[in-house]
């Protein structure tokens, strides 16, 4: 039996379609999703969701909140030790200075001049 689209009732705005639990949920950055920026990937109950946040601070807030919810969703006897959010740290790049004649490889260590 096949239903026509006109026979299927559309849910109302206030209707709950499905509820999910955060037990065993995984959440993190959607680094491999290139169509949009600030994407959060959430995997729970065998399904995957992509959420888009407005900016980077809200991405951090959402992921921290999802991790906190996941960490407390299970019973105390079944919980693993909570993990903090795993964000790549921003690495500071040093400005490369050209090596002076009197320094060794530009690291500021002076090489004494040899006089013959």
mmCIF file of the C-alpha atoms, coordinates in Angstrom:
data_MODEL
# 
_entry.id   MODEL 
# 
loop_
_atom_site.group_PDB 
_atom_site.id 
_atom_site.type_symbol 
_atom_site.label_atom_id 
_atom_site.label_alt_id 
_atom_site.label_comp_id 
_atom_site.label_asym_id 
_atom_site.label_entity_id 
_atom_site.label_seq_id 
_atom_site.pdbx_PDB_ins_code 
_atom_site.Cartn_x 
_atom_site.Cartn_y 
_atom_site.Cartn_z 
_atom_site.occupancy 
_atom_site.B_iso_or_equiv 
_atom_site.pdbx_formal_charge 
_atom_site.auth_seq_id 
_atom_site.auth_comp_id 
_atom_site.auth_asym_id 
_atom_site.auth_atom_id 
_atom_site.pdbx_PDB_model_num 
ATOM 1   C CA . UNK A 1 1   ? 0.000  0.000  0.000  1.00 0.00 ? 1   UNK A CA 1 
ATOM 2   C CA . UNK A 1 2   ? 1.443  3.316  -1.015 1.00 0.00 ? 2   UNK A CA 1 
ATOM 3   C CA . UNK A 1 3   ? 0.457  6.618  0.579  1.00 0.00 ? 3   UNK A CA 1 
ATOM 4   C CA . UNK A 1 4   ? 0.158  9.778  -1.396 1.00 0.00 ? 4   UNK A CA 1 
ATOM 5   C CA . UNK A 1 5   ? 1.706  12.952 -0.105 1.00 0.00 ? 5   UNK A CA 1 
ATOM 6   C CA . UNK A 1 6   ? -1.740 14.509 0.224  1.00 0.00 ? 6   UNK A CA 1 
ATOM 7   C CA . UNK A 1 7   ? -2.770 11.731 2.660  1.00 0.00 ? 7   UNK A CA 1 
ATOM 8   C CA . UNK A 1 8   ? 0.141  12.213 5.072  1.00 0.00 ? 8   UNK A CA 1 
ATOM 9   C CA . UNK A 1 9   ? -0.515 14.713 7.811  1.00 0.00 ? 9   UNK A CA 1 
ATOM 10  C CA . UNK A 1 10  ? 2.227  17.209 8.393  1.00 0.00 ? 10  UNK A CA 1 
ATOM 11  C CA . UNK A 1 11  ? 3.165  17.729 12.039 1.00 0.00 ? 11  UNK A CA 1 
ATOM 12  C CA . UNK A 1 12  ? 2.221  21.026 13.627 1.00 0.00 ? 12  UNK A CA 1 
ATOM 13  C CA . UNK A 1 13  ? 4.752  23.527 14.925 1.00 0.00 ? 13  UNK A CA 1 
ATOM 14  C CA . UNK A 1 14  ? 4.220  22.418 18.528 1.00 0.00 ? 14  UNK A CA 1 
ATOM 15  C CA . UNK A 1 15  ? 4.342  18.669 17.803 1.00 0.00 ? 15  UNK A CA 1 
ATOM 16  C CA . UNK A 1 16  ? 7.323  16.676 19.014 1.00 0.00 ? 16  UNK A CA 1 
ATOM 17  C CA . UNK A 1 17  ? 8.443  14.362 16.232 1.00 0.00 ? 17  UNK A CA 1 
ATOM 18  C CA . UNK A 1 18  ? 11.255 12.478 17.992 1.00 0.00 ? 18  UNK A CA 1 
ATOM 19  C CA . UNK A 1 19  ? 13.190 12.774 21.244 1.00 0.00 ? 19  UNK A CA 1 
ATOM 20  C CA . UNK A 1 20  ? 16.860 11.801 21.541 1.00 0.00 ? 20  UNK A CA 1 
ATOM 21  C CA . UNK A 1 21  ? 19.012 11.031 24.547 1.00 0.00 ? 21  UNK A CA 1 
ATOM 22  C CA . UNK A 1 22  ? 22.615 12.135 24.964 1.00 0.00 ? 22  UNK A CA 1 
ATOM 23  C CA . UNK A 1 23  ? 23.672 8.729  26.315 1.00 0.00 ? 23  UNK A CA 1 
ATOM 24  C CA . UNK A 1 24  ? 26.685 7.540  24.287 1.00 0.00 ? 24  UNK A CA 1 
ATOM 25  C CA . UNK A 1 25  ? 26.494 10.670 22.115 1.00 0.00 ? 25  UNK A CA 1 
ATOM 26  C CA . UNK A 1 26  ? 29.547 11.960 20.269 1.00 0.00 ? 26  UNK A CA 1 
ATOM 27  C CA . UNK A 1 27  ? 29.961 15.608 19.377 1.00 0.00 ? 27  UNK A CA 1 
ATOM 28  C CA . UNK A 1 28  ? 32.727 17.706 17.905 1.00 0.00 ? 28  UNK A CA 1 
ATOM 29  C CA . UNK A 1 29  ? 33.762 20.018 15.123 1.00 0.00 ? 29  UNK A CA 1 
ATOM 30  C CA . UNK A 1 30  ? 32.627 19.206 11.614 1.00 0.00 ? 30  UNK A CA 1 
ATOM 31  C CA . UNK A 1 31  ? 36.056 19.863 10.108 1.00 0.00 ? 31  UNK A CA 1 
ATOM 32  C CA . UNK A 1 32  ? 35.391 17.819 6.991  1.00 0.00 ? 32  UNK A CA 1 
ATOM 33  C CA . UNK A 1 33  ? 32.163 19.665 6.125  1.00 0.00 ? 33  UNK A CA 1 
ATOM 34  C CA . UNK A 1 34  ? 33.176 22.477 3.791  1.00 0.00 ? 34  UNK A CA 1 
ATOM 35  C CA . UNK A 1 35  ? 29.828 23.862 2.632  1.00 0.00 ? 35  UNK A CA 1 
ATOM 36  C CA . UNK A 1 36  ? 29.302 25.948 5.772  1.00 0.00 ? 36  UNK A CA 1 
ATOM 37  C CA . UNK A 1 37  ? 31.411 27.442 8.542  1.00 0.00 ? 37  UNK A CA 1 
ATOM 38  C CA . UNK A 1 38  ? 31.128 26.812 12.305 1.00 0.00 ? 38  UNK A CA 1 
ATOM 39  C CA . UNK A 1 39  ? 29.588 23.360 11.935 1.00 0.00 ? 39  UNK A CA 1 
ATOM 40  C CA . UNK A 1 40  ? 29.127 20.991 14.880 1.00 0.00 ? 40  UNK A CA 1 
ATOM 41  C CA . UNK A 1 41  ? 28.719 17.258 14.215 1.00 0.00 ? 41  UNK A CA 1 
ATOM 42  C CA . UNK A 1 42  ? 26.537 15.345 16.690 1.00 0.00 ? 42  UNK A CA 1 
ATOM 43  C CA . UNK A 1 43  ? 26.129 11.562 16.513 1.00 0.00 ? 43  UNK A CA 1 
ATOM 44  C CA . UNK A 1 44  ? 23.491 9.961  18.721 1.00 0.00 ? 44  UNK A CA 1 
ATOM 45  C CA . UNK A 1 45  ? 21.317 6.881  18.576 1.00 0.00 ? 45  UNK A CA 1 
ATOM 46  C CA . UNK A 1 46  ? 22.766 5.865  15.219 1.00 0.00 ? 46  UNK A CA 1 
ATOM 47  C CA . UNK A 1 47  ? 21.957 9.159  13.524 1.00 0.00 ? 47  UNK A CA 1 
ATOM 48  C CA . UNK A 1 48  ? 24.110 12.144 12.671 1.00 0.00 ? 48  UNK A CA 1 
ATOM 49  C CA . UNK A 1 49  ? 23.206 15.806 12.840 1.00 0.00 ? 49  UNK A CA 1 
ATOM 50  C CA . UNK A 1 50  ? 25.065 18.862 11.624 1.00 0.00 ? 50  UNK A CA 1 
ATOM 51  C CA . UNK A 1 51  ? 24.402 22.059 13.540 1.00 0.00 ? 51  UNK A CA 1 
ATOM 52  C CA . UNK A 1 52  ? 25.610 25.465 12.421 1.00 0.00 ? 52  UNK A CA 1 
ATOM 53  C CA . UNK A 1 53  ? 26.510 28.086 15.005 1.00 0.00 ? 53  UNK A CA 1 
ATOM 54  C CA . UNK A 1 54  ? 26.782 31.812 14.436 1.00 0.00 ? 54  UNK A CA 1 
ATOM 55  C CA . UNK A 1 55  ? 30.451 32.171 15.346 1.00 0.00 ? 55  UNK A CA 1 
ATOM 56  C CA . UNK A 1 56  ? 33.423 30.348 16.885 1.00 0.00 ? 56  UNK A CA 1 
ATOM 57  C CA . UNK A 1 57  ? 32.668 31.238 20.546 1.00 0.00 ? 57  UNK A CA 1 
ATOM 58  C CA . UNK A 1 58  ? 29.163 29.816 20.200 1.00 0.00 ? 58  UNK A CA 1 
ATOM 59  C CA . UNK A 1 59  ? 30.631 26.649 18.629 1.00 0.00 ? 59  UNK A CA 1 
ATOM 60  C CA . UNK A 1 60  ? 32.817 26.250 21.718 1.00 0.00 ? 60  UNK A CA 1 
ATOM 61  C CA . UNK A 1 61  ? 29.839 26.847 24.031 1.00 0.00 ? 61  UNK A CA 1 
ATOM 62  C CA . UNK A 1 62  ? 27.664 24.323 22.183 1.00 0.00 ? 62  UNK A CA 1 
ATOM 63  C CA . UNK A 1 63  ? 30.322 21.613 22.158 1.00 0.00 ? 63  UNK A CA 1 
ATOM 64  C CA . UNK A 1 64  ? 31.100 22.154 25.841 1.00 0.00 ? 64  UNK A CA 1 
ATOM 65  C CA . UNK A 1 65  ? 27.381 21.934 26.678 1.00 0.00 ? 65  UNK A CA 1 
ATOM 66  C CA . UNK A 1 66  ? 26.926 18.787 24.572 1.00 0.00 ? 66  UNK A CA 1 
ATOM 67  C CA . UNK A 1 67  ? 29.961 17.166 26.234 1.00 0.00 ? 67  UNK A CA 1 
ATOM 68  C CA . UNK A 1 68  ? 28.658 18.106 29.682 1.00 0.00 ? 68  UNK A CA 1 
ATOM 69  C CA . UNK A 1 69  ? 25.240 16.643 28.858 1.00 0.00 ? 69  UNK A CA 1 
ATOM 70  C CA . UNK A 1 70  ? 26.809 13.472 27.485 1.00 0.00 ? 70  UNK A CA 1 
ATOM 71  C CA . UNK A 1 71  ? 29.021 13.111 30.560 1.00 0.00 ? 71  UNK A CA 1 
ATOM 72  C CA . UNK A 1 72  ? 26.063 13.218 32.957 1.00 0.00 ? 72  UNK A CA 1 
ATOM 73  C CA . UNK A 1 73  ? 23.500 11.350 30.813 1.00 0.00 ? 73  UNK A CA 1 
ATOM 74  C CA . UNK A 1 74  ? 24.519 7.876  31.992 1.00 0.00 ? 74  UNK A CA 1 
ATOM 75  C CA . UNK A 1 75  ? 24.030 6.388  35.435 1.00 0.00 ? 75  UNK A CA 1 
ATOM 76  C CA . UNK A 1 76  ? 26.990 6.867  37.783 1.00 0.00 ? 76  UNK A CA 1 
ATOM 77  C CA . UNK A 1 77  ? 27.881 3.165  37.613 1.00 0.00 ? 77  UNK A CA 1 
ATOM 78  C CA . UNK A 1 78  ? 28.204 3.256  33.822 1.00 0.00 ? 78  UNK A CA 1 
ATOM 79  C CA . UNK A 1 79  ? 29.974 6.575  33.331 1.00 0.00 ? 79  UNK A CA 1 
ATOM 80  C CA . UNK A 1 80  ? 33.501 6.917  32.069 1.00 0.00 ? 80  UNK A CA 1 
ATOM 81  C CA . UNK A 1 81  ? 35.740 9.720  33.249 1.00 0.00 ? 81  UNK A CA 1 
ATOM 82  C CA . UNK A 1 82  ? 34.591 12.955 31.613 1.00 0.00 ? 82  UNK A CA 1 
ATOM 83  C CA . UNK A 1 83  ? 36.637 14.328 28.778 1.00 0.00 ? 83  UNK A CA 1 
ATOM 84  C CA . UNK A 1 84  ? 37.050 18.005 28.141 1.00 0.00 ? 84  UNK A CA 1 
ATOM 85  C CA . UNK A 1 85  ? 36.415 19.430 24.718 1.00 0.00 ? 85  UNK A CA 1 
ATOM 86  C CA . UNK A 1 86  ? 39.141 18.462 22.299 1.00 0.00 ? 86  UNK A CA 1 
ATOM 87  C CA . UNK A 1 87  ? 39.936 21.582 20.354 1.00 0.00 ? 87  UNK A CA 1 
ATOM 88  C CA . UNK A 1 88  ? 43.145 22.021 18.436 1.00 0.00 ? 88  UNK A CA 1 
ATOM 89  C CA . UNK A 1 89  ? 45.254 24.624 20.134 1.00 0.00 ? 89  UNK A CA 1 
ATOM 90  C CA . UNK A 1 90  ? 46.191 27.656 18.156 1.00 0.00 ? 90  UNK A CA 1 
ATOM 91  C CA . UNK A 1 91  ? 49.922 27.644 17.623 1.00 0.00 ? 91  UNK A CA 1 
ATOM 92  C CA . UNK A 1 92  ? 51.828 30.859 17.793 1.00 0.00 ? 92  UNK A CA 1 
ATOM 93  C CA . UNK A 1 93  ? 54.134 31.371 14.894 1.00 0.00 ? 93  UNK A CA 1 
ATOM 94  C CA . UNK A 1 94  ? 57.378 33.143 15.526 1.00 0.00 ? 94  UNK A CA 1 
ATOM 95  C CA . UNK A 1 95  ? 58.583 35.702 13.076 1.00 0.00 ? 95  UNK A CA 1 
ATOM 96  C CA . UNK A 1 96  ? 61.638 34.341 11.348 1.00 0.00 ? 96  UNK A CA 1 
ATOM 97  C CA . UNK A 1 97  ? 64.510 36.793 11.405 1.00 0.00 ? 97  UNK A CA 1 
ATOM 98  C CA . UNK A 1 98  ? 67.324 36.482 8.940  1.00 0.00 ? 98  UNK A CA 1 
ATOM 99  C CA . UNK A 1 99  ? 70.476 35.154 10.595 1.00 0.00 ? 99  UNK A CA 1 
ATOM 100 C CA . UNK A 1 100 ? 72.928 37.916 11.452 1.00 0.00 ? 100 UNK A CA 1 
ATOM 101 C CA . UNK A 1 101 ? 76.613 37.565 10.757 1.00 0.00 ? 101 UNK A CA 1 
ATOM 102 C CA . UNK A 1 102 ? 77.345 37.590 14.486 1.00 0.00 ? 102 UNK A CA 1 
ATOM 103 C CA . UNK A 1 103 ? 74.637 35.194 15.612 1.00 0.00 ? 103 UNK A CA 1 
ATOM 104 C CA . UNK A 1 104 ? 74.313 31.465 15.234 1.00 0.00 ? 104 UNK A CA 1 
ATOM 105 C CA . UNK A 1 105 ? 71.297 30.553 13.073 1.00 0.00 ? 105 UNK A CA 1 
ATOM 106 C CA . UNK A 1 106 ? 69.395 33.617 14.236 1.00 0.00 ? 106 UNK A CA 1 
ATOM 107 C CA . UNK A 1 107 ? 68.805 32.333 17.776 1.00 0.00 ? 107 UNK A CA 1 
ATOM 108 C CA . UNK A 1 108 ? 70.528 35.264 19.464 1.00 0.00 ? 108 UNK A CA 1 
ATOM 109 C CA . UNK A 1 109 ? 73.676 33.420 20.559 1.00 0.00 ? 109 UNK A CA 1 
ATOM 110 C CA . UNK A 1 110 ? 76.658 35.518 19.616 1.00 0.00 ? 110 UNK A CA 1 
ATOM 111 C CA . UNK A 1 111 ? 79.616 33.801 17.958 1.00 0.00 ? 111 UNK A CA 1 
ATOM 112 C CA . UNK A 1 112 ? 82.899 35.360 18.997 1.00 0.00 ? 112 UNK A CA 1 
ATOM 113 C CA . UNK A 1 113 ? 84.915 36.761 16.132 1.00 0.00 ? 113 UNK A CA 1 
ATOM 114 C CA . UNK A 1 114 ? 88.211 35.007 15.556 1.00 0.00 ? 114 UNK A CA 1 
ATOM 115 C CA . UNK A 1 115 ? 91.113 37.380 15.044 1.00 0.00 ? 115 UNK A CA 1 
ATOM 116 C CA . UNK A 1 116 ? 94.356 35.964 13.646 1.00 0.00 ? 116 UNK A CA 1 
# 
